[in-house]
GROMACS .gro file of C-alpha atoms in nm:
model
  319
    1MET     CA    1   1.318 -11.236  -0.819
    2VAL     CA    2   1.277 -11.021  -1.125
    3ALA     CA    3   1.072 -10.755  -0.952
    4SER     CA    4   1.310 -10.703  -0.666
    5ARG     CA    5   1.607 -10.695  -0.904
    6GLU     CA    6   1.444 -10.426  -1.124
    7THR     CA    7   1.361 -10.227  -0.819
    8GLN     CA    8   1.721 -10.235  -0.703
    9ILE     CA    9   1.845 -10.134  -1.049
   10TYR     CA   10   1.589  -9.842  -1.056
   11ARG     CA   11   1.695  -9.726  -0.712
   12LYS     CA   12   2.061  -9.739  -0.812
   13ASP     CA   13   1.991  -9.537  -1.131
   14ALA     CA   14   1.765  -9.293  -0.949
   15ALA     CA   15   2.031  -9.231  -0.690
   16ASN     CA   16   2.257  -9.094  -0.963
   17LEU     CA   17   1.990  -8.850  -1.093
   18SER     CA   18   1.968  -8.493  -0.977
   19VAL     CA   19   1.654  -8.341  -0.834
   20GLN     CA   20   1.573  -8.157  -1.160
   21GLU     CA   21   1.616  -8.477  -1.362
   22ARG     CA   22   1.385  -8.666  -1.129
   23GLU     CA   23   1.117  -8.397  -1.160
   24LYS     CA   24   1.157  -8.397  -1.537
   25LEU     CA   25   1.127  -8.775  -1.544
   26LEU     CA   26   0.811  -8.786  -1.333
   27LYS     CA   27   0.642  -8.476  -1.470
   28PRO     CA   28   0.466  -8.648  -1.768
   29TYR     CA   29   0.306  -8.896  -1.530
   30LEU     CA   30   0.191  -8.649  -1.270
   31PRO     CA   31  -0.165  -8.494  -1.279
   32ALA     CA   32  -0.202  -8.129  -1.372
   33PRO     CA   33  -0.129  -7.911  -1.069
   34LYS     CA   34  -0.435  -7.743  -0.912
   35ARG     CA   35  -0.460  -7.360  -0.913
   36SER     CA   36  -0.316  -7.225  -0.597
   37LEU     CA   37  -0.573  -7.076  -0.363
   38GLN     CA   38  -0.324  -6.828  -0.234
   39ILE     CA   39  -0.363  -6.479  -0.377
   40THR     CA   40  -0.051  -6.348  -0.532
   41LYS     CA   41   0.101  -6.022  -0.428
   42ARG     CA   42  -0.028  -5.850  -0.738
   43SER     CA   43  -0.386  -5.968  -0.688
   44LYS     CA   44  -0.369  -5.862  -0.324
   45SER     CA   45  -0.271  -5.509  -0.422
   46GLN     CA   46  -0.552  -5.498  -0.682
   47ALA     CA   47  -0.805  -5.612  -0.423
   48ILE     CA   48  -0.687  -5.349  -0.179
   49ARG     CA   49  -0.709  -5.075  -0.442
   50MET     CA   50  -1.059  -5.188  -0.542
   51PHE     CA   51  -1.169  -5.187  -0.179
   52LEU     CA   52  -1.029  -4.839  -0.119
   53LYS     CA   53  -1.188  -4.712  -0.440
   54THR     CA   54  -1.528  -4.850  -0.338
   55GLN     CA   55  -1.501  -4.697   0.007
   56LEU     CA   56  -1.405  -4.362  -0.146
   57HIS     CA   57  -1.710  -4.369  -0.372
   58VAL     CA   58  -1.935  -4.454  -0.078
   59PHE     CA   59  -1.783  -4.173   0.127
   60VAL     CA   60  -1.826  -3.916  -0.152
   61TYR     CA   61  -2.184  -4.034  -0.213
   62ALA     CA   62  -2.272  -4.007   0.157
   63LEU     CA   63  -2.100  -3.669   0.185
   64MET     CA   64  -2.297  -3.533  -0.111
   65HIS     CA   65  -2.622  -3.654   0.045
   66ILE     CA   66  -2.536  -3.499   0.380
   67LEU     CA   67  -2.443  -3.164   0.227
   68PHE     CA   68  -2.753  -3.161   0.005
   69SER     CA   69  -2.975  -3.253   0.300
   70LEU     CA   70  -2.825  -2.971   0.506
   71TYR     CA   71  -2.884  -2.730   0.218
   72ILE     CA   72  -3.249  -2.840   0.182
   73ARG     CA   73  -3.309  -2.809   0.557
   74ALA     CA   74  -3.147  -2.467   0.567
   75ARG     CA   75  -3.348  -2.349   0.267
   76GLN     CA   76  -3.673  -2.477   0.414
   77ALA     CA   77  -3.599  -2.311   0.748
   78TYR     CA   78  -3.521  -1.982   0.570
   79HIS     CA   79  -3.846  -1.988   0.374
   80ILE     CA   80  -4.048  -2.081   0.682
   81ILE     CA   81  -3.901  -1.789   0.875
   82LEU     CA   82  -3.952  -1.557   0.578
   83ASP     CA   83  -4.317  -1.663   0.543
   84ARG     CA   84  -4.373  -1.614   0.916
   85VAL     CA   85  -4.225  -1.266   0.898
   86PHE     CA   86  -4.440  -1.173   0.598
   87ALA     CA   87  -4.748  -1.325   0.760
   88THR     CA   88  -4.685  -1.114   1.071
   89LEU     CA   89  -4.601  -0.787   0.897
   90TYR     CA   90  -4.858  -0.817   0.618
   91TYR     CA   91  -5.183  -0.970   0.735
   92HIS     CA   92  -5.515  -0.865   0.589
   93HIS     CA   93  -5.726  -0.916   0.906
   94ARG     CA   94  -6.017  -0.959   0.663
   95ALA     CA   95  -6.008  -0.588   0.588
   96PRO     CA   96  -6.004  -0.477   0.222
   97GLU     CA   97  -5.847  -0.148   0.332
   98LEU     CA   98  -5.537  -0.332   0.456
   99ILE     CA   99  -5.514  -0.528   0.131
  100LYS     CA  100  -5.524  -0.204  -0.067
  101GLN     CA  101  -5.261  -0.060   0.164
  102ASP     CA  102  -5.035  -0.360   0.105
  103ILE     CA  103  -5.045  -0.314  -0.274
  104ARG     CA  104  -5.024   0.063  -0.264
  105GLY     CA  105  -4.737   0.187  -0.472
  106LEU     CA  106  -4.740  -0.099  -0.721
  107ASP     CA  107  -4.703   0.020  -1.078
  108LYS     CA  108  -4.948  -0.238  -1.208
  109ILE     CA  109  -5.171  -0.518  -1.093
  110PRO     CA  110  -5.300  -0.808  -1.304
  111GLN     CA  111  -5.644  -0.773  -1.452
  112HIS     CA  112  -5.671  -1.150  -1.479
  113LEU     CA  113  -5.517  -1.364  -1.206
  114SER     CA  114  -5.504  -1.741  -1.227
  115VAL     CA  115  -5.414  -1.995  -0.959
  116ILE     CA  116  -5.355  -2.370  -0.950
  117LEU     CA  117  -5.502  -2.556  -0.654
  118ASP     CA  118  -5.454  -2.921  -0.577
  119LEU     CA  119  -5.697  -3.164  -0.417
  120LYS     CA  120  -5.455  -3.401  -0.249
  121GLU     CA  121  -5.527  -3.771  -0.230
  122GLU     CA  122  -5.519  -3.777   0.148
  123GLU     CA  123  -5.772  -3.488   0.157
  124GLN     CA  124  -6.027  -3.632  -0.082
  125GLY     CA  125  -6.381  -3.642   0.045
  126PHE     CA  126  -6.596  -3.389   0.227
  127ALA     CA  127  -6.309  -3.239   0.430
  128GLY     CA  128  -6.090  -3.199   0.123
  129LEU     CA  129  -6.369  -3.030  -0.071
  130GLU     CA  130  -6.438  -2.791   0.217
  131LYS     CA  131  -6.074  -2.692   0.237
  132LEU     CA  132  -6.060  -2.642  -0.140
  133LEU     CA  133  -6.371  -2.423  -0.134
  134ASP     CA  134  -6.230  -2.218   0.152
  135ASP     CA  135  -5.906  -2.160  -0.043
  136VAL     CA  136  -6.106  -2.044  -0.347
  137ALA     CA  137  -6.310  -1.810  -0.127
  138GLU     CA  138  -6.001  -1.663   0.041
  139ILE     CA  139  -5.825  -1.596  -0.289
  140SER     CA  140  -6.144  -1.446  -0.432
  141ALA     CA  141  -6.168  -1.207  -0.137
  142TRP     CA  142  -5.802  -1.108  -0.175
  143CYS     CA  143  -5.854  -1.039  -0.545
  144ALA     CA  144  -6.165  -0.832  -0.475
  145GLY     CA  145  -5.976  -0.633  -0.212
  146ALA     CA  146  -5.683  -0.576  -0.449
  147GLY     CA  147  -5.910  -0.465  -0.732
  148ILE     CA  148  -5.849  -0.768  -0.957
  149PRO     CA  149  -6.171  -0.822  -1.154
  150MET     CA  150  -6.101  -1.170  -1.294
  151LEU     CA  151  -5.987  -1.486  -1.114
  152SER     CA  152  -5.952  -1.827  -1.276
  153VAL     CA  153  -5.905  -2.130  -1.054
  154TYR     CA  154  -5.760  -2.448  -1.204
  155GLU     CA  155  -5.820  -2.777  -1.024
  156LYS     CA  156  -5.726  -3.086  -1.221
  157THR     CA  157  -6.008  -3.323  -1.126
  158GLY     CA  158  -6.289  -3.073  -1.195
  159ILE     CA  159  -6.459  -3.122  -0.859
  160LEU     CA  160  -6.522  -2.748  -0.829
  161LYS     CA  161  -6.712  -2.745  -1.158
  162ASP     CA  162  -6.946  -3.008  -1.012
  163HIS     CA  163  -7.028  -2.778  -0.717
  164ILE     CA  164  -7.073  -2.435  -0.879
  165GLN     CA  165  -7.370  -2.330  -0.663
  166ARG     CA  166  -7.197  -2.444  -0.347
  167THR     CA  167  -6.881  -2.261  -0.454
  168HIS     CA  168  -7.086  -1.947  -0.507
  169ARG     CA  169  -7.236  -1.968  -0.158
  170VAL     CA  170  -6.899  -2.020   0.009
  171VAL     CA  171  -6.730  -1.739  -0.186
  172SER     CA  172  -7.023  -1.505  -0.128
  173SER     CA  173  -7.013  -1.576   0.245
  174LYS     CA  174  -6.641  -1.506   0.252
  175LEU     CA  175  -6.688  -1.177   0.067
  176HIS     CA  176  -6.949  -1.076   0.323
  177SER     CA  177  -6.702  -1.142   0.603
  178TYR     CA  178  -6.448  -0.916   0.431
  179PHE     CA  179  -6.670  -0.638   0.292
  180GLY     CA  180  -6.980  -0.646   0.509
  181ARG     CA  181  -7.282  -0.510   0.326
  182ARG     CA  182  -7.061  -0.338   0.067
  183VAL     CA  183  -6.979  -0.672  -0.090
  184PRO     CA  184  -6.894  -0.668  -0.465
  185SER     CA  185  -7.108  -0.857  -0.710
  186LEU     CA  186  -6.993  -1.211  -0.777
  187GLN     CA  187  -7.013  -1.433  -1.084
  188ILE     CA  188  -6.909  -1.799  -1.085
  189GLN     CA  189  -6.866  -1.959  -1.425
  190ALA     CA  190  -6.702  -2.251  -1.601
  191PRO     CA  191  -6.644  -2.340  -1.967
  192HIS     CA  192  -6.948  -2.495  -2.136
  193VAL     CA  193  -7.151  -2.445  -1.814
  194PRO     CA  194  -7.408  -2.167  -1.753
  195SER     CA  195  -7.270  -1.891  -1.533
  196PHE     CA  196  -7.398  -1.837  -1.182
  197LEU     CA  197  -7.447  -1.465  -1.114
  198ASN     CA  198  -7.528  -1.346  -0.761
  199GLY     CA  199  -7.674  -1.687  -0.686
  200ASP     CA  200  -7.961  -1.705  -0.439
  201ASP     CA  201  -7.843  -1.403  -0.240
  202SER     CA  202  -8.138  -1.177  -0.308
  203GLU     CA  203  -8.049  -0.936  -0.026
  204GLN     CA  204  -7.717  -0.843  -0.186
  205THR     CA  205  -7.712  -0.470  -0.264
  206PRO     CA  206  -7.504  -0.301  -0.533
  207SER     CA  207  -7.171  -0.178  -0.406
  208PRO     CA  208  -6.910   0.062  -0.542
  209THR     CA  209  -6.647  -0.199  -0.460
  210GLY     CA  210  -6.701  -0.346  -0.806
  211HIS     CA  211  -6.742  -0.690  -0.950
  212ILE     CA  212  -6.539  -1.010  -0.948
  213SER     CA  213  -6.572  -1.306  -1.181
  214VAL     CA  214  -6.443  -1.650  -1.080
  215LEU     CA  215  -6.378  -1.900  -1.357
  216LEU     CA  216  -6.344  -2.268  -1.266
  217LEU     CA  217  -6.117  -2.480  -1.486
  218SER     CA  218  -6.016  -2.846  -1.501
  219ALA     CA  219  -5.794  -3.075  -1.706
  220GLU     CA  220  -6.059  -3.122  -1.975
  221ASP     CA  221  -6.029  -2.751  -2.059
  222GLY     CA  222  -5.664  -2.788  -2.155
  223ARG     CA  223  -5.528  -3.013  -2.428
  224ALA     CA  224  -5.867  -3.173  -2.489
  225THR     CA  225  -6.003  -2.833  -2.596
  226LEU     CA  226  -5.719  -2.793  -2.845
  227VAL     CA  227  -5.789  -3.139  -2.985
  228ASP     CA  228  -6.161  -3.065  -3.023
  229LEU     CA  229  -6.089  -2.731  -3.189
  230THR     CA  230  -5.843  -2.896  -3.429
  231LYS     CA  231  -6.102  -3.159  -3.525
  232THR     CA  232  -6.367  -2.890  -3.576
  233LEU     CA  233  -6.144  -2.679  -3.799
  234ALA     CA  234  -6.039  -2.986  -3.997
  235GLU     CA  235  -6.401  -3.090  -4.056
  236MET     CA  236  -6.498  -2.736  -4.159
  237SER     CA  237  -6.206  -2.727  -4.400
  238GLN     CA  238  -6.303  -3.064  -4.551
  239ARG     CA  239  -6.661  -2.945  -4.598
  240ARG     CA  240  -6.524  -2.628  -4.757
  241LYS     CA  241  -6.692  -2.410  -4.499
  242LEU     CA  242  -6.351  -2.271  -4.407
  243SER     CA  243  -6.044  -2.240  -4.626
  244ALA     CA  244  -5.699  -2.335  -4.504
  245GLU     CA  245  -5.581  -1.976  -4.553
  246ASP     CA  246  -5.840  -1.854  -4.301
  247ILE     CA  247  -5.695  -2.069  -4.021
  248SER     CA  248  -5.449  -1.850  -3.834
  249LEU     CA  249  -5.315  -1.794  -3.485
  250ASP     CA  250  -5.559  -1.507  -3.436
  251LEU     CA  251  -5.852  -1.733  -3.522
  252ILE     CA  252  -5.736  -2.007  -3.287
  253ASP     CA  253  -5.670  -1.756  -3.010
  254ALA     CA  254  -6.015  -1.603  -3.053
  255GLU     CA  255  -6.189  -1.942  -3.049
  256ILE     CA  256  -6.005  -2.065  -2.741
  257SER     CA  257  -6.055  -1.735  -2.559
  258GLU     CA  258  -6.427  -1.756  -2.626
  259SER     CA  259  -6.469  -2.124  -2.540
  260VAL     CA  260  -6.236  -2.138  -2.236
  261MET     CA  261  -6.080  -1.809  -2.127
  262ALA     CA  262  -5.847  -1.531  -2.228
  263GLU     CA  263  -5.480  -1.536  -2.137
  264PRO     CA  264  -5.418  -1.452  -1.769
  265ASP     CA  265  -5.165  -1.189  -1.671
  266LEU     CA  266  -5.033  -1.377  -1.367
  267LEU     CA  267  -5.037  -1.743  -1.267
  268ILE     CA  268  -4.964  -1.832  -0.903
  269LEU     CA  269  -4.855  -2.181  -0.799
  270PHE     CA  270  -4.919  -2.257  -0.432
  271GLY     CA  271  -4.752  -2.598  -0.439
  272PRO     CA  272  -4.392  -2.683  -0.346
  273TYR     CA  273  -4.298  -2.762  -0.707
  274VAL     CA  274  -4.343  -2.603  -1.048
  275GLU     CA  275  -4.612  -2.837  -1.177
  276LEU     CA  276  -4.884  -2.717  -1.414
  277GLN     CA  277  -5.089  -3.039  -1.386
  278GLY     CA  278  -5.234  -3.011  -1.737
  279TYR     CA  279  -5.317  -2.641  -1.716
  280PRO     CA  280  -5.447  -2.507  -2.053
  281PRO     CA  281  -5.120  -2.458  -2.247
  282TRP     CA  282  -5.242  -2.209  -2.508
  283GLN     CA  283  -5.340  -1.949  -2.249
  284ILE     CA  284  -5.001  -1.919  -2.076
  285ARG     CA  285  -4.777  -1.828  -2.367
  286LEU     CA  286  -4.706  -1.483  -2.223
  287THR     CA  287  -4.831  -1.534  -1.867
  288GLU     CA  288  -4.605  -1.444  -1.576
  289ILE     CA  289  -4.572  -1.752  -1.353
  290TYR     CA  290  -4.488  -1.709  -0.984
  291HIS     CA  291  -4.374  -1.991  -0.758
  292SER     CA  292  -4.233  -1.988  -0.406
  293GLN     CA  293  -3.996  -2.267  -0.310
  294ASP     CA  294  -4.093  -2.501  -0.026
  295ASN     CA  295  -4.440  -2.349   0.000
  296ASN     CA  296  -4.717  -2.601   0.055
  297GLY     CA  297  -5.047  -2.422   0.093
  298VAL     CA  298  -5.250  -2.114   0.010
  299GLY     CA  299  -5.122  -1.808   0.195
  300TYR     CA  300  -5.179  -1.434   0.178
  301GLN     CA  301  -4.804  -1.369   0.190
  302ILE     CA  302  -4.755  -1.575  -0.129
  303PHE     CA  303  -5.037  -1.385  -0.299
  304LEU     CA  304  -4.887  -1.051  -0.197
  305ARG     CA  305  -4.533  -1.141  -0.303
  306ALA     CA  306  -4.666  -1.259  -0.639
  307LEU     CA  307  -4.831  -0.920  -0.696
  308HIS     CA  308  -4.510  -0.737  -0.604
  309ASN     CA  309  -4.310  -0.963  -0.833
  310PHE     CA  310  -4.557  -0.902  -1.118
  311ALA     CA  311  -4.535  -0.526  -1.071
  312ASN     CA  312  -4.155  -0.539  -1.116
  313THR     CA  313  -4.156  -0.754  -1.430
  314GLN     CA  314  -4.102  -0.617  -1.779
  315MET     CA  315  -4.269  -0.775  -2.079
  316LYS     CA  316  -4.050  -0.754  -2.389
  317PHE     CA  317  -4.201  -0.878  -2.715
  318GLY     CA  318  -3.998  -0.962  -3.021
  319ARG     CA  319  -4.083  -0.857  -3.370
   0.00000   0.00000   0.00000
């Protein structure tokens, strides 16, 4: 048969071919070889290096977090101990004489003190308002005992401005607990709101301890006031009631001081972070700002340390 004879001839010829010749002969008819699934030695070394590099990055990242966490914990513990020591050594016991003794020897005290208080979201409601009013009353009593005649309290939402009469009653009651019948006169006021002087306390008698004014501020007294003043000056200039040459920094400063407040000497932040929360920006150009790390609440020791820090500061003005 022809087929069997060709097969025998092919086998005889193939027997004389070498292995390389056979592969060369069959290679055009073979399918393309599939990519080997085995990783070469080079790819293995690259994978190992990549794995080690990733693990090193994870280790360094975790180490940095651990060291930073230890630092934060140590710093918080230090400040807690320091605050406890100050609270033990310097406590007012609701006695103005002790407050005056604590600030004795200071070269200067601020004539206008400002504070930023925060109504936290979890404290909103009646309990949060009561705590906020008590903080305002405590700070007012400390200022009266230290001889600071002006206190401005900034609270972003403006809830204090909605309760001026209630604020007056709480502060007046706190001053009575500190000063007895020799309580200083009290005035509660807010921008664009009639002031509340001595309130409904008709039995209050004049006292040589002086007078304290408490100014309540909110976010609307900050940038919004600057915007309104800018619009007013622009309209007056367009109507030729005021020339452009008359608009100066002194004019703006006088208008803002009259409509909102004058620049405070010292601003105390009782929160854990330096956050002004929309505090009127124009009034703090030259204000000394005091902040205590990791503090989270109103405390007499923070108030006292702020006064000592203010007494040691030097104000240097350029030409």
